[in-house]
GROMACS .gro file of N, CA and C in nm:
model
  456
    1LEU      N    1   2.043   0.184   1.381
    1LEU     CA    2   1.896   0.217   1.399
    1LEU      C    3   1.827   0.005   1.430
    2LEU      N    4   1.899  -0.058   1.523
    2LEU     CA    5   1.781  -0.197   1.519
    2LEU      C    6   1.823  -0.142   1.633
    3ASP      N    7   1.913  -0.136   1.729
    3ASP     CA    8   1.910  -0.185   1.880
    3ASP      C    9   1.803  -0.035   1.915
    4ASP      N   10   1.811   0.103   1.804
    4ASP     CA   11   1.658   0.241   1.814
    4ASP      C   12   1.574   0.129   1.770
    5VAL      N   13   1.469   0.015   1.708
    5VAL     CA   14   1.372  -0.046   1.761
    5VAL      C   15   1.334  -0.092   1.827
    6ILE      N   16   1.469  -0.211   1.888
    6ILE     CA   17   1.528  -0.311   2.021
    6ILE      C   18   1.376  -0.170   2.148
    7GLY      N   19   1.453  -0.088   2.140
    7GLY     CA   20   1.463   0.041   2.271
    7GLY      C   21   1.300   0.093   2.238
    8ALA      N   22   1.221   0.118   2.112
    8ALA     CA   23   1.110   0.219   2.091
    8ALA      C   24   1.001   0.058   2.115
    9ILE      N   25   1.048  -0.083   2.098
    9ILE     CA   26   0.927  -0.168   2.143
    9ILE      C   27   0.889  -0.155   2.293
   10GLU      N   28   1.027  -0.227   2.397
   10GLU     CA   29   0.993  -0.193   2.512
   10GLU      C   30   0.993  -0.064   2.559
   11ASP      N   31   0.989   0.076   2.507
   11ASP     CA   32   0.927   0.188   2.505
   11ASP      C   33   0.760   0.212   2.518
   12LYS      N   34   0.784   0.086   2.405
   12LYS     CA   35   0.583   0.109   2.406
   12LYS      C   36   0.541   0.256   2.272
   13ASP      N   37   0.647   0.265   2.148
   13ASP     CA   38   0.652   0.366   2.108
   13ASP      C   39   0.652   0.346   1.976
   14PRO      N   40   0.454   0.298   1.895
   14PRO     CA   41   0.508   0.310   1.736
   14PRO      C   42   0.584   0.306   1.613
   15GLY      N   43   0.527   0.463   1.690
   15GLY     CA   44   0.621   0.557   1.548
   15GLY      C   45   0.768   0.586   1.560
   16ALA      N   46   0.835   0.513   1.631
   16ALA     CA   47   0.989   0.497   1.649
   16ALA      C   48   1.015   0.346   1.540
   17VAL      N   49   0.860   0.271   1.617
   17VAL     CA   50   0.910   0.092   1.585
   17VAL      C   51   0.897   0.095   1.408
   18LEU      N   52   0.833   0.207   1.393
   18LEU     CA   53   0.754   0.164   1.228
   18LEU      C   54   0.825   0.297   1.128
   19ALA      N   55   0.923   0.366   1.239
   19ALA     CA   56   0.993   0.456   1.179
   19ALA      C   57   1.097   0.410   1.046
   20PRO      N   58   1.123   0.334   1.020
   20PRO     CA   59   1.233   0.206   0.972
   20PRO      C   60   1.226   0.164   0.920
   21VAL      N   61   1.060   0.114   0.893
   21VAL     CA   62   1.008   0.015   0.786
   21VAL      C   63   0.969   0.155   0.694
   22SER      N   64   1.005   0.138   0.514
   22SER     CA   65   0.952   0.113   0.389
   22SER      C   66   0.751   0.116   0.394
   23TYR      N   67   0.714   0.194   0.321
   23TYR     CA   68   0.528   0.136   0.333
   23TYR      C   69   0.535   0.100   0.183
   24ARG      N   70   0.672   0.057   0.151
   24ARG     CA   71   0.659  -0.084  -0.018
   24ARG      C   72   0.678  -0.193   0.095
   25PHE      N   73   0.689  -0.141   0.183
   25PHE     CA   74   0.742  -0.308   0.229
   25PHE      C   75   0.660  -0.391   0.222
   26GLU      N   76   0.784  -0.558   0.209
   26GLU     CA   77   0.720  -0.656   0.113
   26GLU      C   78   0.814  -0.766   0.153
   27ALA      N   79   0.750  -0.877   0.269
   27ALA     CA   80   0.816  -0.985   0.352
   27ALA      C   81   0.728  -1.129   0.234
   28THR      N   82   0.781  -1.185   0.204
   28THR     CA   83   0.773  -1.326   0.277
   28THR      C   84   0.646  -1.384   0.242
   29GLY      N   85   0.550  -1.399   0.218
   29GLY     CA   86   0.413  -1.460   0.240
   29GLY      C   87   0.355  -1.361   0.319
   30GLY      N   88   0.342  -1.271   0.159
   30GLY     CA   89   0.231  -1.107   0.163
   30GLY      C   90   0.219  -0.991   0.310
   31LEU      N   91   0.355  -1.043   0.396
   31LEU     CA   92   0.339  -0.951   0.517
   31LEU      C   93   0.394  -0.767   0.413
   32GLY      N   94   0.320  -0.734   0.390
   32GLY     CA   95   0.357  -0.590   0.396
   32GLY      C   96   0.311  -0.450   0.497
   33TYR      N   97   0.350  -0.358   0.493
   33TYR     CA   98   0.336  -0.249   0.593
   33TYR      C   99   0.225  -0.181   0.702
   34PRO      N  100   0.082  -0.201   0.625
   34PRO     CA  101   0.014  -0.238   0.708
   34PRO      C  102  -0.011  -0.348   0.763
   35ASP      N  103   0.027  -0.445   0.748
   35ASP     CA  104   0.057  -0.565   0.843
   35ASP      C  105   0.162  -0.529   0.979
   36ILE      N  106   0.239  -0.498   0.936
   36ILE     CA  107   0.380  -0.475   1.029
   36ILE      C  108   0.284  -0.391   1.176
   37GLU      N  109   0.247  -0.252   1.047
   37GLU     CA  110   0.191  -0.178   1.133
   37GLU      C  111   0.079  -0.216   1.266
   38ALA      N  112  -0.034  -0.302   1.200
   38ALA     CA  113  -0.149  -0.356   1.318
   38ALA      C  114  -0.062  -0.461   1.338
   39LEU      N  115   0.027  -0.501   1.351
   39LEU     CA  116   0.182  -0.587   1.464
   39LEU      C  117   0.174  -0.502   1.625
   40ALA      N  118   0.263  -0.457   1.539
   40ALA     CA  119   0.300  -0.329   1.599
   40ALA      C  120   0.171  -0.243   1.729
   41LEU      N  121   0.117  -0.168   1.658
   41LEU     CA  122   0.029  -0.131   1.760
   41LEU      C  123  -0.104  -0.268   1.798
   42THR      N  124  -0.096  -0.383   1.759
   42THR     CA  125  -0.174  -0.483   1.847
   42THR      C  126  -0.099  -0.536   1.990
   43PHE      N  127   0.087  -0.524   1.952
   43PHE     CA  128   0.127  -0.534   2.037
   43PHE      C  129   0.130  -0.441   2.170
   44LEU      N  130   0.185  -0.337   2.112
   44LEU     CA  131   0.282  -0.199   2.156
   44LEU      C  132   0.132  -0.075   2.294
   45LEU      N  133  -0.009  -0.141   2.245
   45LEU     CA  134  -0.046  -0.044   2.299
   45LEU      C  135  -0.133  -0.131   2.420
   46ARG      N  136  -0.112  -0.174   2.455
   46ARG     CA  137  -0.126  -0.322   2.546
   46ARG      C  138  -0.053  -0.271   2.645
   47ASP      N  139  -0.120  -0.302   2.779
   47ASP     CA  140  -0.072  -0.214   2.938
   47ASP      C  141   0.009  -0.225   2.951
   48GLU      N  142   0.061  -0.428   2.940
   48GLU     CA  143   0.171  -0.473   3.002
   48GLU      C  144   0.295  -0.503   2.924
   49PRO      N  145   0.419  -0.483   3.029
   49PRO     CA  146   0.525  -0.467   2.983
   49PRO      C  147   0.606  -0.557   2.858
   50VAL      N  148   0.623  -0.485   2.755
   50VAL     CA  149   0.708  -0.575   2.624
   50VAL      C  150   0.824  -0.562   2.604
   51GLY      N  151   0.835  -0.664   2.605
   51GLY     CA  152   1.017  -0.766   2.591
   51GLY      C  153   1.090  -0.746   2.480
   52ALA      N  154   1.170  -0.715   2.448
   52ALA     CA  155   1.284  -0.722   2.312
   52ALA      C  156   1.390  -0.729   2.315
   53ARG      N  157   1.464  -0.810   2.250
   53ARG     CA  158   1.602  -0.879   2.214
   53ARG      C  159   1.657  -0.879   2.125
   54LEU      N  160   1.796  -0.819   2.095
   54LEU     CA  161   1.819  -0.856   1.923
   54LEU      C  162   1.933  -0.928   1.963
   55GLU      N  163   1.997  -1.046   1.892
   55GLU     CA  164   2.089  -1.099   1.937
   55GLU      C  165   2.166  -1.181   1.794
   56ASP      N  166   2.294  -1.215   1.776
   56ASP     CA  167   2.320  -1.270   1.623
   56ASP      C  168   2.330  -1.197   1.528
   57VAL      N  169   2.381  -1.097   1.554
   57VAL     CA  170   2.315  -0.981   1.443
   57VAL      C  171   2.439  -1.000   1.353
   58ARG      N  172   2.411  -1.013   1.212
   58ARG     CA  173   2.492  -1.001   1.099
   58ARG      C  174   2.432  -0.915   0.967
   59ILE      N  175   2.564  -0.851   0.945
   59ILE     CA  176   2.513  -0.752   0.836
   59ILE      C  177   2.625  -0.734   0.781
   60SER      N  178   2.565  -0.781   0.624
   60SER     CA  179   2.645  -0.798   0.469
   60SER      C  180   2.608  -0.670   0.404
   61PRO      N  181   2.645  -0.644   0.357
   61PRO     CA  182   2.642  -0.569   0.185
   61PRO      C  183   2.552  -0.639   0.132
   62GLY      N  184   2.507  -0.575   0.015
   62GLY     CA  185   2.360  -0.537  -0.030
   62GLY      C  186   2.427  -0.552  -0.168
   63THR      N  187   2.323  -0.533  -0.227
   63THR     CA  188   2.385  -0.557  -0.357
   63THR      C  189   2.402  -0.430  -0.489
   64THR      N  190   2.390  -0.339  -0.371
   64THR     CA  191   2.360  -0.210  -0.413
   64THR      C  192   2.508  -0.106  -0.321
   65ALA      N  193   2.538  -0.061  -0.395
   65ALA     CA  194   2.584   0.049  -0.284
   65ALA      C  195   2.510   0.074  -0.156
   66ASP      N  196   2.362   0.137  -0.232
   66ASP     CA  197   2.274   0.222  -0.091
   66ASP      C  198   2.187   0.107   0.015
   67SER      N  199   2.257  -0.070  -0.026
   67SER     CA  200   2.173  -0.115   0.055
   67SER      C  201   2.250  -0.259   0.185
   68ARG      N  202   2.139  -0.290   0.211
   68ARG     CA  203   2.294  -0.359   0.358
   68ARG      C  204   2.186  -0.496   0.345
   69ARG      N  205   2.209  -0.582   0.367
   69ARG     CA  206   2.132  -0.648   0.423
   69ARG      C  207   2.148  -0.753   0.605
   70VAL      N  208   2.067  -0.780   0.648
   70VAL     CA  209   2.082  -0.770   0.822
   70VAL      C  210   1.987  -0.931   0.811
   71ASP      N  211   2.122  -1.012   0.871
   71ASP     CA  212   1.998  -1.147   1.013
   71ASP      C  213   2.039  -1.160   1.109
   72ALA      N  214   1.960  -1.153   1.212
   72ALA     CA  215   1.912  -1.138   1.310
   72ALA      C  216   1.810  -1.228   1.354
   73THR      N  217   1.864  -1.253   1.577
   73THR     CA  218   1.732  -1.377   1.636
   73THR      C  219   1.661  -1.209   1.709
   74VAL      N  220   1.528  -1.219   1.716
   74VAL     CA  221   1.468  -1.070   1.783
   74VAL      C  222   1.374  -1.207   1.859
   75TRP      N  223   1.400  -1.151   2.017
   75TRP     CA  224   1.321  -1.206   2.096
   75TRP      C  225   1.162  -1.102   2.184
   76PHE      N  226   1.144  -1.167   2.189
   76PHE     CA  227   1.040  -1.149   2.283
   76PHE      C  228   0.952  -1.145   2.301
   77VAL      N  229   0.880  -1.091   2.438
   77VAL     CA  230   0.819  -1.147   2.625
   77VAL      C  231   0.683  -1.053   2.662
   78SER      N  232   0.604  -1.070   2.662
   78SER     CA  233   0.466  -0.987   2.729
   78SER      C  234   0.525  -1.005   2.889
   79GLY      N  235   0.539  -0.937   2.981
   79GLY     CA  236   0.515  -0.881   3.051
   79GLY      C  237   0.640  -0.864   3.148
   80THR      N  238   0.741  -0.885   3.079
   80THR     CA  239   0.863  -0.802   3.159
   80THR      C  240   0.952  -0.695   3.005
   81ARG      N  241   1.044  -0.616   3.076
   81ARG     CA  242   1.116  -0.554   2.949
   81ARG      C  243   1.257  -0.677   2.993
   82LEU      N  244   1.379  -0.700   2.853
   82LEU     CA  245   1.443  -0.764   2.896
   82LEU      C  246   1.575  -0.691   2.888
   83ARG      N  247   1.590  -0.515   2.845
   83ARG     CA  248   1.666  -0.420   2.722
   83ARG      C  249   1.757  -0.456   2.894
   84ASP      N  250   1.750  -0.478   3.000
   84ASP     CA  251   1.801  -0.431   3.123
   84ASP      C  252   1.824  -0.549   3.207
   85ARG      N  253   1.734  -0.676   3.084
   85ARG     CA  254   1.780  -0.815   3.201
   85ARG      C  255   1.925  -0.914   3.169
   86PRO      N  256   2.031  -0.874   3.221
   86PRO     CA  257   2.112  -1.005   3.186
   86PRO      C  258   2.112  -1.156   3.202
   87GLY      N  259   2.128  -1.246   3.164
   87GLY     CA  260   2.152  -1.345   3.104
   87GLY      C  261   1.999  -1.443   3.053
   88PRO      N  262   1.978  -1.545   3.035
   88PRO     CA  263   1.866  -1.629   2.941
   88PRO      C  264   1.670  -1.545   2.902
   89VAL      N  265   1.708  -1.558   2.890
   89VAL     CA  266   1.532  -1.515   2.803
   89VAL      C  267   1.486  -1.579   2.911
   90PRO      N  268   1.329  -1.536   2.957
   90PRO     CA  269   1.231  -1.594   3.043
   90PRO      C  270   1.147  -1.716   2.966
   91GLU      N  271   1.133  -1.835   3.024
   91GLU     CA  272   1.103  -1.940   2.935
   91GLU      C  273   1.057  -1.918   2.885
   92SER      N  274   0.863  -1.796   2.889
   92SER     CA  275   0.759  -1.776   2.764
   92SER      C  276   0.816  -1.716   2.679
   93ALA      N  277   0.915  -1.705   2.624
   93ALA     CA  278   0.953  -1.611   2.565
   93ALA      C  279   0.945  -1.608   2.408
   94VAL      N  280   0.974  -1.552   2.302
   94VAL     CA  281   1.018  -1.662   2.139
   94VAL      C  282   1.096  -1.540   2.135
   95ALA      N  283   1.067  -1.662   1.924
   95ALA     CA  284   1.206  -1.584   1.921
   95ALA      C  285   1.171  -1.590   1.741
   96TYR      N  286   1.209  -1.533   1.658
   96TYR     CA  287   1.223  -1.499   1.558
   96TYR      C  288   1.384  -1.487   1.481
   97ARG      N  289   1.368  -1.539   1.370
   97ARG     CA  290   1.525  -1.543   1.277
   97ARG      C  291   1.478  -1.507   1.202
   98VAL      N  292   1.511  -1.320   1.181
   98VAL     CA  293   1.477  -1.247   1.038
   98VAL      C  294   1.613  -1.196   0.972
   99GLU      N  295   1.506  -1.202   0.820
   99GLU     CA  296   1.671  -1.112   0.747
   99GLU      C  297   1.540  -1.055   0.697
  100LEU      N  298   1.654  -0.939   0.694
  100LEU     CA  299   1.588  -0.818   0.629
  100LEU      C  300   1.682  -0.698   0.610
  101VAL      N  301   1.596  -0.626   0.409
  101VAL     CA  302   1.661  -0.590   0.365
  101VAL      C  303   1.665  -0.403   0.372
  102PHE      N  304   1.785  -0.360   0.409
  102PHE     CA  305   1.743  -0.210   0.378
  102PHE      C  306   1.847  -0.145   0.308
  103GLU      N  307   1.743  -0.048   0.254
  103GLU     CA  308   1.778   0.065   0.167
  103GLU      C  309   1.822   0.225   0.221
  104LEU      N  310   1.876   0.219   0.131
  104LEU     CA  311   1.914   0.418   0.223
  104LEU      C  312   1.841   0.534   0.107
  105LEU      N  313   1.725   0.563   0.169
  105LEU     CA  314   1.588   0.625   0.107
  105LEU      C  315   1.583   0.724   0.094
  106GLY      N  316   1.699   0.810   0.070
  106GLY     CA  317   1.673   0.968   0.057
  106GLY      C  318   1.816   0.971   0.159
  107THR      N  319   1.795   1.056   0.295
  107THR     CA  320   1.894   0.995   0.438
  107THR      C  321   1.858   0.929   0.547
  108ARG      N  322   1.757   0.849   0.509
  108ARG     CA  323   1.697   0.780   0.592
  108ARG      C  324   1.744   0.604   0.519
  109TRP      N  325   1.748   0.487   0.635
  109TRP     CA  326   1.781   0.340   0.601
  109TRP      C  327   1.667   0.368   0.629
  110GLN      N  328   1.596   0.224   0.531
  110GLN     CA  329   1.486   0.195   0.566
  110GLN      C  330   1.385   0.042   0.540
  111ALA      N  331   1.371  -0.042   0.604
  111ALA     CA  332   1.314  -0.210   0.493
  111ALA      C  333   1.208  -0.213   0.409
  112VAL      N  334   1.228  -0.314   0.354
  112VAL     CA  335   1.224  -0.242   0.201
  112VAL      C  336   1.186  -0.442   0.176
  113ARG      N  337   1.228  -0.505   0.230
  113ARG     CA  338   1.190  -0.662   0.203
  113ARG      C  339   1.202  -0.758   0.353
  114GLY      N  340   1.147  -0.846   0.399
  114GLY     CA  341   1.222  -0.929   0.455
  114GLY      C  342   1.185  -1.036   0.486
  115ALA      N  343   1.180  -1.137   0.563
  115ALA     CA  344   1.145  -1.272   0.609
  115ALA      C  345   1.141  -1.298   0.791
  116TYR      N  346   1.084  -1.471   0.771
  116TYR     CA  347   1.149  -1.491   0.926
  116TYR      C  348   1.038  -1.589   0.921
  117ALA      N  349   1.090  -1.621   1.049
  117ALA     CA  350   1.150  -1.782   1.073
  117ALA      C  351   1.072  -1.753   1.216
  118ARG      N  352   1.011  -1.830   1.277
  118ARG     CA  353   0.958  -1.907   1.424
  118ARG      C  354   1.076  -1.962   1.475
  119ILE      N  355   1.116  -1.953   1.579
  119ILE     CA  356   1.302  -2.015   1.643
  119ILE      C  357   1.176  -2.153   1.681
  120ASP      N  358   1.265  -2.249   1.744
  120ASP     CA  359   1.235  -2.359   1.835
  120ASP      C  360   1.208  -2.238   2.011
  121ALA      N  361   1.090  -2.321   2.074
  121ALA     CA  362   1.171  -2.276   2.228
  121ALA      C  363   1.218  -2.340   2.270
  122GLY      N  364   1.234  -2.513   2.212
  122GLY     CA  365   1.367  -2.511   2.290
  122GLY      C  366   1.519  -2.452   2.327
  123ALA      N  367   1.561  -2.413   2.249
  123ALA     CA  368   1.683  -2.281   2.167
  123ALA      C  369   1.633  -2.153   2.253
  124ARG      N  370   1.653  -2.206   2.347
  124ARG     CA  371   1.672  -2.055   2.488
  124ARG      C  372   1.754  -2.014   2.412
  125SER      N  373   1.784  -1.810   2.514
  125SER     CA  374   1.905  -1.766   2.475
  125SER      C  375   1.948  -1.763   2.580
  126ASP      N  376   2.116  -1.775   2.566
  126ASP     CA  377   2.178  -1.754   2.742
  126ASP      C  378   2.224  -1.571   2.684
  127SER      N  379   2.148  -1.426   2.660
  127SER     CA  380   2.170  -1.288   2.601
  127SER      C  381   2.369  -1.280   2.541
  128GLY      N  382   2.303  -1.379   2.424
  128GLY     CA  383   2.428  -1.317   2.318
  128GLY      C  384   2.465  -1.468   2.299
  129GLY      N  385   2.427  -1.575   2.284
  129GLY     CA  386   2.510  -1.704   2.278
  129GLY      C  387   2.410  -1.709   2.102
  130PRO      N  388   2.432  -1.826   2.013
  130PRO     CA  389   2.428  -1.879   1.864
  130PRO      C  390   2.252  -1.986   1.902
  131ILE      N  391   2.230  -1.960   1.857
  131ILE     CA  392   2.076  -2.008   1.846
  131ILE      C  393   2.074  -2.089   1.738
  132THR      N  394   2.090  -2.237   1.764
  132THR     CA  395   2.103  -2.353   1.700
  132THR      C  396   2.000  -2.448   1.635
  133ARG      N  397   1.895  -2.418   1.682
  133ARG     CA  398   1.815  -2.506   1.672
  133ARG      C  399   1.660  -2.445   1.628
  134ALA      N  400   1.642  -2.440   1.523
  134ALA     CA  401   1.544  -2.399   1.404
  134ALA      C  402   1.475  -2.489   1.360
  135ARG      N  403   1.232  -2.488   1.376
  135ARG     CA  404   1.173  -2.541   1.346
  135ARG      C  405   1.084  -2.455   1.164
  136ALA      N  406   1.039  -2.563   1.117
  136ALA     CA  407   1.056  -2.512   0.964
  136ALA      C  408   1.001  -2.338   0.945
  137PRO      N  409   1.029  -2.304   0.893
  137PRO     CA  410   0.977  -2.126   0.890
  137PRO      C  411   0.816  -2.140   0.854
  138ARG      N  412   0.734  -2.069   0.885
  138ARG     CA  413   0.598  -2.028   0.882
  138ARG      C  414   0.646  -1.965   0.723
  139THR      N  415   0.750  -1.907   0.662
  139THR     CA  416   0.679  -1.875   0.534
  139THR      C  417   0.855  -1.859   0.509
  140SER      N  418   0.891  -1.849   0.309
  140SER     CA  419   0.998  -1.864   0.323
  140SER      C  420   1.141  -1.786   0.389
  141THR      N  421   1.312  -1.842   0.397
  141THR     CA  422   1.326  -1.729   0.439
  141THR      C  423   1.444  -1.660   0.375
  142SER      N  424   1.405  -1.729   0.250
  142SER     CA  425   1.513  -1.658   0.172
  142SER      C  426   1.414  -1.505   0.138
  143VAL      N  427   1.572  -1.369   0.100
  143VAL     CA  428   1.552  -1.283   0.100
  143VAL      C  429   1.667  -1.248  -0.073
  144SER      N  430   1.593  -1.249  -0.146
  144SER     CA  431   1.680  -1.172  -0.213
  144SER      C  432   1.659  -1.016  -0.220
  145GLY      N  433   1.797  -1.016  -0.277
  145GLY     CA  434   1.892  -0.824  -0.280
  145GLY      C  435   1.926  -0.845  -0.162
  146ALA      N  436   2.017  -0.684  -0.137
  146ALA     CA  437   2.037  -0.671  -0.008
  146ALA      C  438   1.969  -0.632   0.141
  147ALA      N  439   2.036  -0.632   0.200
  147ALA     CA  440   1.957  -0.575   0.386
  147ALA      C  441   2.031  -0.459   0.425
  148ALA      N  442   1.993  -0.425   0.544
  148ALA     CA  443   2.010  -0.321   0.623
  148ALA      C  444   2.098  -0.283   0.724
  149ALA      N  445   2.126  -0.150   0.737
  149ALA     CA  446   2.248  -0.094   0.851
  149ALA      C  447   2.217  -0.105   1.025
  150ARG      N  448   2.341  -0.123   1.040
  150ARG     CA  449   2.216  -0.083   1.173
  150ARG      C  450   2.372  -0.018   1.238
  151ARG      N  451   2.323   0.147   1.305
  151ARG     CA  452   2.489   0.231   1.362
  151ARG      C  453   2.422   0.186   1.484
  152THR      N  454   2.591   0.170   1.550
  152THR     CA  455   2.614   0.156   1.669
  152THR      C  456   2.683   0.274   1.756
   0.00000   0.00000   0.00000
């Protein structure tokens, strides 16, 4: 599921990016589905390429059988795609540590809660290595409850 979202970001497909986000999504700091939709449209409808890379993914059971918690680092960059680019991310890339709670709603896993913190720009990725230095989060990074599943 998460790999599909990363692919949809690079393919600039807002519908596919938003599909796993529940309309009742809530993040710390008040970010909701309309905010996620606005961010996606702002960046995906630009002419220049958009790159995204997912790293350090940890999936754990949620508080119910139908929930999962996902912790991951997501890198974003404008002007180039990252999907097929091995090695370090460009200096212009920004990274966020995200925590998401996914629930199985009907037949689909959807993000219902989340939190994020921007990663220090000095913590460059080597395409899979851990990111150890993080600056203070813009919002709380605690996520109550469970989080989401990743299809492999």
